[in-house]
XYZ file of C-alpha atoms in Angstrom:
393
model
C 124.412 104.382 165.870
C 122.534 107.631 165.666
C 123.875 111.136 166.122
C 124.606 112.805 169.416
C 125.484 109.641 171.303
C 122.002 108.183 170.872
C 121.541 104.560 169.849
C 119.135 103.520 167.131
C 118.446 100.104 168.630
C 119.440 96.689 167.380
C 123.143 97.529 167.474
C 124.050 95.819 170.739
C 124.395 99.048 172.672
C 122.158 100.516 175.312
C 122.333 102.425 178.554
C 125.388 101.827 180.703
C 124.499 100.133 183.951
C 126.014 98.527 186.991
C 124.130 95.886 188.984
C 121.073 96.688 186.898
C 121.063 100.365 187.929
C 121.271 102.810 185.072
C 124.108 105.331 185.294
C 123.459 108.692 183.666
C 126.545 109.986 181.966
C 126.743 113.759 181.542
C 128.974 115.547 179.043
C 129.797 119.062 177.834
C 128.237 119.457 174.385
C 129.296 122.179 171.964
C 126.045 123.330 170.358
C 127.197 126.483 168.583
C 129.675 129.354 168.749
C 130.359 130.105 172.438
C 127.525 127.758 173.421
C 128.088 124.762 175.709
C 125.516 122.680 177.532
C 125.828 119.845 180.033
C 123.508 117.074 178.907
C 123.297 113.241 178.862
C 125.660 111.146 176.777
C 124.956 107.410 176.627
C 127.492 104.645 177.137
C 127.614 101.197 175.520
C 126.793 98.178 177.659
C 129.710 96.310 179.188
C 130.458 93.489 176.751
C 132.744 90.479 176.976
C 135.671 92.338 175.483
C 134.894 95.811 176.824
C 136.459 97.729 179.649
C 134.327 100.512 180.889
C 135.695 103.935 181.472
C 133.285 106.338 183.257
C 133.324 109.157 180.633
C 132.510 109.094 176.919
C 129.108 107.811 175.990
C 128.426 106.111 172.735
C 131.234 104.965 170.493
C 131.655 107.706 167.859
C 133.200 105.321 165.351
C 132.668 101.841 163.969
C 134.586 99.131 165.818
C 134.145 95.386 166.154
C 133.907 94.892 169.899
C 133.745 91.110 169.539
C 137.416 90.903 168.595
C 140.109 90.452 171.282
C 142.211 92.936 169.323
C 139.679 95.663 170.081
C 139.241 95.637 173.879
C 137.633 98.684 175.461
C 137.218 99.636 179.091
C 135.135 101.889 181.273
C 136.867 104.185 183.723
C 135.518 106.680 186.218
C 137.262 109.911 185.385
C 138.189 111.955 188.419
C 140.137 114.710 186.678
C 140.052 116.305 183.277
C 140.819 119.716 181.853
C 140.199 121.752 178.740
C 142.933 122.911 176.411
C 143.256 125.828 173.972
C 142.138 123.655 171.047
C 138.830 123.137 172.860
C 138.680 126.885 173.412
C 139.310 127.479 169.719
C 136.483 125.090 168.833
C 134.288 126.837 171.404
C 134.903 130.218 169.811
C 135.081 129.269 166.122
C 133.396 125.865 165.657
C 136.571 124.724 163.917
C 140.261 124.072 164.551
C 142.402 124.129 161.403
C 140.598 121.858 158.908
C 138.456 120.149 161.559
C 135.004 121.734 161.401
C 132.141 121.179 163.867
C 129.070 120.448 161.763
C 126.738 119.092 164.447
C 126.558 119.054 168.275
C 129.505 117.204 169.781
C 131.198 116.511 173.105
C 134.469 118.411 173.470
C 137.735 117.691 175.270
C 140.817 115.572 174.595
C 142.994 115.659 177.726
C 142.099 113.403 180.627
C 143.076 110.928 183.297
C 140.916 108.842 185.576
C 140.272 105.673 187.540
C 139.475 102.300 185.985
C 136.026 101.058 186.970
C 135.887 97.778 185.029
C 138.009 95.993 182.450
C 137.148 93.675 179.578
C 138.250 90.066 179.503
C 141.115 90.719 177.083
C 142.649 93.478 179.200
C 145.586 92.070 181.140
C 147.617 95.120 182.215
C 144.986 97.040 184.189
C 142.569 96.277 187.015
C 139.704 98.241 188.585
C 141.050 101.014 190.770
C 144.108 101.704 188.624
C 144.745 105.368 187.867
C 145.459 105.941 184.201
C 146.247 108.644 181.649
C 144.593 108.398 178.231
C 146.191 108.901 174.840
C 143.216 110.370 172.929
C 143.765 109.154 169.369
C 142.634 105.777 168.028
C 144.424 104.843 164.800
C 143.399 102.160 162.317
C 146.578 100.051 162.737
C 146.202 98.931 159.105
C 147.354 101.759 156.818
C 150.954 102.221 155.660
C 151.583 105.106 158.048
C 150.408 103.039 161.007
C 152.588 100.120 159.894
C 155.559 102.491 159.621
C 155.013 103.606 163.211
C 153.790 107.092 162.270
C 150.305 106.396 163.540
C 149.713 110.050 164.452
C 149.327 110.676 160.705
C 146.762 107.892 160.201
C 144.042 109.173 157.825
C 141.437 107.171 159.758
C 142.422 108.554 163.164
C 139.544 108.977 165.629
C 140.709 111.614 168.087
C 138.860 112.815 171.179
C 137.217 116.177 170.536
C 138.405 116.450 166.927
C 135.298 116.761 164.725
C 133.392 114.589 164.105
C 134.669 112.397 166.981
C 133.193 113.113 170.399
C 135.568 114.229 173.135
C 136.130 113.377 176.775
C 134.751 116.272 178.815
C 132.182 114.069 180.542
C 131.718 111.829 183.564
C 132.415 108.616 181.679
C 134.357 107.450 178.623
C 135.023 104.283 176.632
C 138.537 103.848 175.267
C 140.906 101.084 174.025
C 143.045 99.545 176.755
C 146.313 99.907 174.850
C 145.853 103.677 174.933
C 145.512 103.820 178.721
C 148.710 104.145 180.743
C 148.978 103.383 184.443
C 150.197 106.313 186.518
C 153.246 105.960 188.765
C 152.369 106.184 192.453
C 153.854 109.670 192.819
C 152.068 111.132 189.764
C 148.648 112.696 190.401
C 145.627 112.438 188.126
C 146.030 116.107 187.269
C 149.617 115.516 186.199
C 148.510 112.440 184.268
C 146.050 114.524 182.290
C 148.917 116.899 181.459
C 150.629 114.093 179.508
C 148.613 115.180 176.466
C 150.007 118.709 176.050
C 153.431 117.605 177.304
C 153.412 114.998 174.526
C 153.305 117.803 171.958
C 156.516 119.280 173.355
C 158.184 115.876 173.582
C 157.251 114.993 169.996
C 158.518 118.388 168.788
C 161.866 117.900 170.534
C 162.212 114.428 169.062
C 161.416 115.700 165.564
C 164.004 118.484 165.893
C 166.620 116.203 167.523
C 167.047 118.470 170.539
C 169.939 117.450 172.757
C 172.698 118.771 175.041
C 174.325 120.749 172.227
C 171.103 122.446 171.114
C 170.419 126.146 171.628
C 166.648 126.479 171.454
C 164.304 129.362 170.699
C 160.626 129.007 171.615
C 158.269 131.457 169.947
C 155.150 131.759 172.085
C 154.717 131.239 175.827
C 151.194 129.896 175.784
C 150.440 126.405 177.109
C 152.140 124.621 174.213
C 155.129 126.952 174.220
C 155.579 126.333 177.938
C 155.396 122.536 177.673
C 157.838 122.729 174.750
C 160.154 124.686 177.052
C 159.785 121.973 179.708
C 160.442 119.244 177.156
C 163.536 121.026 175.790
C 164.890 121.279 179.332
C 164.227 117.566 179.873
C 166.077 116.844 176.613
C 168.993 118.810 178.144
C 169.056 121.684 175.655
C 172.101 123.846 176.299
C 170.301 127.190 176.260
C 166.641 128.170 175.847
C 165.213 131.594 174.965
C 161.462 132.217 174.971
C 159.782 135.093 173.098
C 156.209 136.303 173.561
C 154.014 139.410 173.531
C 152.697 138.857 177.069
C 154.734 139.896 180.115
C 152.995 137.499 182.502
C 153.556 134.459 180.326
C 157.172 135.455 179.841
C 157.571 135.600 183.607
C 156.102 132.098 183.834
C 158.566 130.898 181.186
C 161.426 132.364 183.169
C 160.204 130.663 186.342
C 159.975 127.343 184.478
C 163.610 127.495 183.447
C 164.034 129.665 180.341
C 167.543 131.103 180.355
C 166.335 134.361 178.822
C 163.023 135.887 177.752
C 162.361 138.438 174.999
C 159.307 140.670 174.689
C 158.143 140.924 171.066
C 155.242 142.606 169.284
C 152.656 141.592 166.707
C 154.071 144.071 164.163
C 155.737 142.154 161.342
C 157.736 145.277 160.457
C 159.729 144.745 163.656
C 161.030 141.264 162.811
C 164.615 142.345 162.066
C 164.888 144.351 165.287
C 163.441 141.531 167.374
C 165.672 138.912 165.764
C 168.646 140.995 166.862
C 167.290 140.990 170.434
C 166.766 137.242 170.333
C 170.294 136.592 169.082
C 171.681 138.857 171.787
C 169.675 137.007 174.436
C 170.853 133.640 173.119
C 174.479 134.753 173.100
C 175.298 132.135 170.492
C 173.719 130.656 167.372
C 170.140 129.411 167.459
C 170.169 125.735 166.468
C 166.466 124.944 166.780
C 163.438 127.236 166.801
C 159.950 126.105 167.780
C 157.098 128.272 166.557
C 154.383 127.451 169.066
C 152.043 130.185 167.847
C 151.860 129.624 164.099
C 151.494 133.130 162.662
C 153.268 134.863 159.779
C 155.132 137.058 162.259
C 156.274 134.288 164.594
C 157.344 131.971 161.780
C 159.201 134.761 159.956
C 161.023 135.568 163.197
C 161.945 131.928 163.752
C 163.245 131.535 160.193
C 165.384 134.671 160.460
C 166.701 133.939 163.954
C 167.720 130.331 163.298
C 171.361 129.817 162.365
C 172.529 128.355 159.074
C 171.990 124.611 158.990
C 169.510 124.800 161.856
C 165.900 123.689 162.149
C 162.581 125.486 162.485
C 159.738 123.340 163.812
C 156.212 124.622 163.285
C 154.133 123.494 166.266
C 151.299 126.016 166.546
C 148.470 126.451 164.047
C 147.424 130.054 164.619
C 146.809 130.666 160.909
C 145.444 128.207 158.384
C 147.833 129.511 155.701
C 151.188 131.263 156.089
C 153.155 133.572 153.790
C 156.836 133.191 154.653
C 160.315 134.413 153.570
C 161.552 130.928 152.673
C 164.152 131.889 150.059
C 166.674 133.430 152.496
C 166.187 130.498 154.871
C 166.671 128.048 152.012
C 169.942 129.726 151.043
C 171.155 129.038 154.590
C 169.862 125.436 154.531
C 167.459 126.006 157.401
C 165.226 122.936 157.585
C 161.509 123.541 158.143
C 159.683 120.661 159.802
C 156.198 120.256 161.179
C 154.543 118.167 163.828
C 151.026 116.833 164.117
C 149.997 115.640 167.551
C 152.466 112.959 168.752
C 153.349 109.268 168.776
C 154.668 106.909 171.445
C 155.099 109.693 173.994
C 153.044 108.634 177.040
C 155.644 106.275 178.584
C 158.353 108.947 178.369
C 156.046 111.687 179.656
C 155.089 109.580 182.674
C 158.748 108.832 183.388
C 159.630 112.538 183.167
C 156.862 113.294 185.662
C 157.790 110.379 187.950
C 161.467 111.315 188.032
C 160.800 114.994 188.600
C 162.639 116.038 185.437
C 159.439 117.804 184.404
C 157.037 119.593 186.756
C 153.740 120.497 185.096
C 151.924 121.542 188.263
C 152.691 125.283 187.864
C 150.822 125.237 184.544
C 147.514 124.280 186.193
C 146.280 127.737 187.149
C 142.524 127.252 187.539
C 140.265 124.423 188.716
C 136.526 123.986 188.245
C 133.813 121.439 188.948
C 131.446 120.041 186.331
C 128.195 121.978 186.553
C 126.719 124.117 183.784
C 127.710 127.275 185.645
C 131.283 126.149 186.310
C 131.905 124.917 182.776
C 130.739 128.264 181.389
C 132.931 130.089 183.889
C 135.930 127.910 182.990
C 135.679 128.742 179.299
C 135.200 132.432 180.096
C 138.341 132.297 182.222
C 140.336 130.561 179.508
C 139.052 132.905 176.802
C 139.899 135.922 178.943
C 143.581 135.075 178.815
C 145.131 137.083 181.649
C 146.830 134.639 184.028
C 145.058 131.481 182.856
C 147.319 128.788 181.417
C 145.667 125.397 181.954
C 142.088 125.053 183.206
C 141.280 121.776 184.986
C 137.864 120.192 185.458
C 137.447 117.891 188.433
C 134.730 115.385 187.622
């Protein structure tokens, strides 16, 4: 298969079609720094073991579609939204160690409606509304066999270079990574399973429970879903710290017991830790750094009580310089997370039951024209009151 979603011929793939009528699939391509363009993205033909998903285009990885163990399906995506990682790629052509080296389709958070299913797909039928888990693991390596598939070295993840993403009309995806939405969960909420999964995975890693007093550093989208997840895990008390008054007010509205305004000045860590401890009113058992900067991580390490845990969630800096020795002397455990694993069923249940409400996080909605996509990324980059930006396809 050639680059950019084009087929070279002779590989069994061609233009997607229904009833012999070609369907043109359009996608948002990242062409350079701050440069996006809506242009065609081809889909594979519907094969015996394929389900079609109206959204991705060509398969950006090698997969044997003749095997029943590799069923794919085509789904018409009605809703999808961009996330800060897409924004970071948009602005920098990289996110952590994932570097954009050639034009690619962006996006990794989506939900949609099944259009067709392959013959090996038994749990879904056309018309079903589904949420997509965006990472396809190899299922063969030791990490996959151990159940830690999020760490699979062969992971193909929507919108993570060099794998094409899902900000398009149509997508092809494995059936076992598509989860049927409960009747009372909207497509928009279904798409929010992806960021919510980060918070859920973080709370699982840190063993958050009813006796946990939790600090969340950063009230951006991931900090806010981590707050929601900690509440769902019945954390006893939650304090959120951030530099932005508006986002702190959102955190308070979403259920933070207290909020603390902090600065970007690392010289003020000691003073701000004192404020955080006062706001908590008791020891901090678990701290989540959802920003990932020297300042935020240093604050989390200092604020966390002896024997507690600090979970690094955000990746604001590629490398960190941290005061680990004092934290080590207090046996503060430092743990990290990377994406998530086995979170979609729980996320959907939290949404169905009403234990988590993600709707307040969706602050802006756009269509899928060149003008609206550009405006959406401008809105997200501008910060201000934007939290989650949704594209309705």
